[in-house]
mmCIF file of C-alpha atoms in Angstrom:
data_model
loop_
_atom_site.group_PDB
_atom_site.id
_atom_site.type_symbol
_atom_site.label_atom_id
_atom_site.label_comp_id
_atom_site.label_asym_id
_atom_site.label_seq_id
_atom_site.Cartn_x
_atom_site.Cartn_y
_atom_site.Cartn_z
ATOM 1 C CA MET Y 244 12.270 7.747 -12.129
ATOM 2 C CA TYR Y 245 9.256 9.999 -11.676
ATOM 3 C CA LYS Y 246 10.213 10.777 -8.083
ATOM 4 C CA VAL Y 247 13.782 11.680 -9.060
ATOM 5 C CA GLN Y 248 12.414 14.062 -11.683
ATOM 6 C CA GLY Y 249 10.086 15.660 -9.150
ATOM 7 C CA ASP Y 250 6.924 14.310 -10.791
ATOM 8 C CA MET Y 251 5.210 13.098 -7.653
ATOM 9 C CA LYS Y 252 1.850 12.584 -9.373
ATOM 10 C CA GLY Y 253 3.536 10.320 -11.936
ATOM 11 C CA ALA Y 254 5.392 8.520 -9.148
ATOM 12 C CA LEU Y 255 2.138 8.029 -7.280
ATOM 13 C CA MET Y 256 0.442 6.546 -10.334
ATOM 14 C CA ASN Y 257 3.426 4.245 -10.929
ATOM 15 C CA TRP Y 258 3.553 3.006 -7.303
ATOM 16 C CA GLU Y 259 -0.182 2.416 -7.164
ATOM 17 C CA SER Y 260 0.078 0.238 -10.281
ATOM 18 C CA SER Y 261 3.030 -1.635 -8.814
ATOM 19 C CA LEU Y 262 1.153 -2.154 -5.553
ATOM 20 C CA LYS Y 263 -1.799 -3.751 -7.349
ATOM 21 C CA ILE Y 264 0.518 -6.200 -9.094
ATOM 22 C CA THR Y 265 2.299 -7.087 -5.844
ATOM 23 C CA GLU Y 266 -1.056 -7.596 -4.076
ATOM 24 C CA GLU Y 267 -2.119 -10.031 -6.800
ATOM 25 C CA ILE Y 268 1.148 -11.954 -6.554
ATOM 26 C CA ARG Y 269 0.838 -12.114 -2.759
ATOM 27 C CA LYS Y 270 -2.530 -13.861 -3.086
ATOM 28 C CA ASN Y 271 -0.743 -16.790 -4.707
ATOM 29 C CA ASN Y 272 2.567 -16.527 -2.855
ATOM 30 C CA PRO Y 273 2.626 -15.381 0.787
ATOM 31 C CA ASP Y 274 6.404 -15.001 0.615
ATOM 32 C CA TRP Y 275 5.796 -11.731 -1.207
ATOM 33 C CA ALA Y 276 4.276 -10.167 1.922
ATOM 34 C CA ARG Y 277 7.513 -8.395 2.863
ATOM 35 C CA ASP Y 278 7.777 -6.891 -0.617
ATOM 36 C CA LEU Y 279 4.198 -5.691 -0.320
ATOM 37 C CA SER Y 280 4.993 -3.978 2.984
ATOM 38 C CA ILE Y 281 7.865 -2.156 1.286
ATOM 39 C CA GLU Y 282 5.543 -1.099 -1.543
ATOM 40 C CA TYR Y 283 3.144 0.366 1.027
ATOM 41 C CA ASP Y 284 6.027 2.262 2.674
ATOM 42 C CA LYS Y 285 7.168 3.762 -0.612
ATOM 43 C CA LEU Y 286 3.624 4.685 -1.571
ATOM 44 C CA GLY Y 287 3.221 6.351 1.821
ATOM 45 C CA ASP Y 288 6.422 8.333 1.223
ATOM 46 C CA ILE Y 289 5.056 9.619 -2.076
ATOM 47 C CA TYR Y 290 1.723 10.591 -0.550
ATOM 48 C CA GLU Y 291 3.554 12.316 2.287
ATOM 49 C CA SER Y 292 5.692 14.337 -0.117
ATOM 50 C CA LEU Y 293 2.579 15.821 -1.745
ATOM 51 C CA GLY Y 294 2.056 17.791 1.458
ATOM 52 C CA ASP Y 295 -1.714 18.220 1.525
ATOM 53 C CA SER Y 296 -4.055 16.900 4.203
ATOM 54 C CA GLU Y 297 -5.788 14.351 1.973
ATOM 55 C CA SER Y 298 -2.432 12.923 0.895
ATOM 56 C CA ALA Y 299 -1.316 12.820 4.529
ATOM 57 C CA LYS Y 300 -4.320 10.628 5.338
ATOM 58 C CA SER Y 301 -3.448 8.336 2.432
ATOM 59 C CA ALA Y 302 0.170 8.198 3.630
ATOM 60 C CA LEU Y 303 -0.962 7.147 7.095
ATOM 61 C CA THR Y 304 -3.174 4.429 5.618
ATOM 62 C CA SER Y 305 -0.257 3.114 3.556
ATOM 63 C CA TYR Y 306 2.110 3.129 6.534
ATOM 64 C CA GLU Y 307 -0.479 1.342 8.681
ATOM 65 C CA SER Y 308 -0.903 -1.314 5.978
ATOM 66 C CA SER Y 309 2.846 -1.849 5.935
ATOM 67 C CA LEU Y 310 2.988 -2.109 9.716
ATOM 68 C CA LYS Y 311 0.149 -4.642 9.793
ATOM 69 C CA ILE Y 312 1.948 -6.896 7.294
ATOM 70 C CA ARG Y 313 5.207 -6.635 9.241
ATOM 71 C CA GLU Y 314 3.421 -7.494 12.474
ATOM 72 C CA GLU Y 315 1.867 -10.545 10.813
ATOM 73 C CA LEU Y 316 5.239 -11.673 9.452
ATOM 74 C CA ARG Y 317 6.878 -11.294 12.865
ATOM 75 C CA LYS Y 318 4.052 -13.184 14.565
ATOM 76 C CA ARG Y 319 4.331 -16.082 12.096
ATOM 77 C CA ASN Y 320 8.145 -16.082 12.296
ATOM 78 C CA PRO Y 321 9.087 -15.070 15.861
ATOM 79 C CA ASP Y 322 12.686 -16.284 15.487
ATOM 80 C CA SER Y 323 13.408 -14.221 12.378
ATOM 81 C CA ALA Y 324 15.858 -11.401 13.017
ATOM 82 C CA ASP Y 325 15.001 -9.942 9.604
ATOM 83 C CA TYR Y 326 11.306 -9.641 10.415
ATOM 84 C CA ALA Y 327 12.119 -8.216 13.849
ATOM 85 C CA ARG Y 328 14.313 -5.586 12.203
ATOM 86 C CA ASP Y 329 11.651 -4.745 9.624
ATOM 87 C CA LEU Y 330 9.051 -4.348 12.334
ATOM 88 C CA SER Y 331 11.256 -2.167 14.517
ATOM 89 C CA TYR Y 332 12.164 0.001 11.533
ATOM 90 C CA ARG Y 333 8.524 0.678 10.716
ATOM 91 C CA MET Y 334 7.644 1.373 14.356
ATOM 92 C CA ILE Y 335 10.295 4.069 14.856
ATOM 93 C CA GLU Y 336 9.702 6.030 11.693
#
């Protein structure tokens, strides 16, 4: 909702909180890894929209975290078309 209203700082705070929760859940349930990669993508989008150089660095870090998770998922599940798609999506953006 914050992003829709143009409150990128509020959106950033909200996504960072959500990311922490998802990271905790992933520790106990590896099936949440894909959701965590999506959280990192969305957080990266918010950082990117802020437009300053420090935020751009944070966006890159978030996108790299997402890519690393997607690479791990693909490696563990080489026959999964879904994980292949997710990985290719992240690589072309």
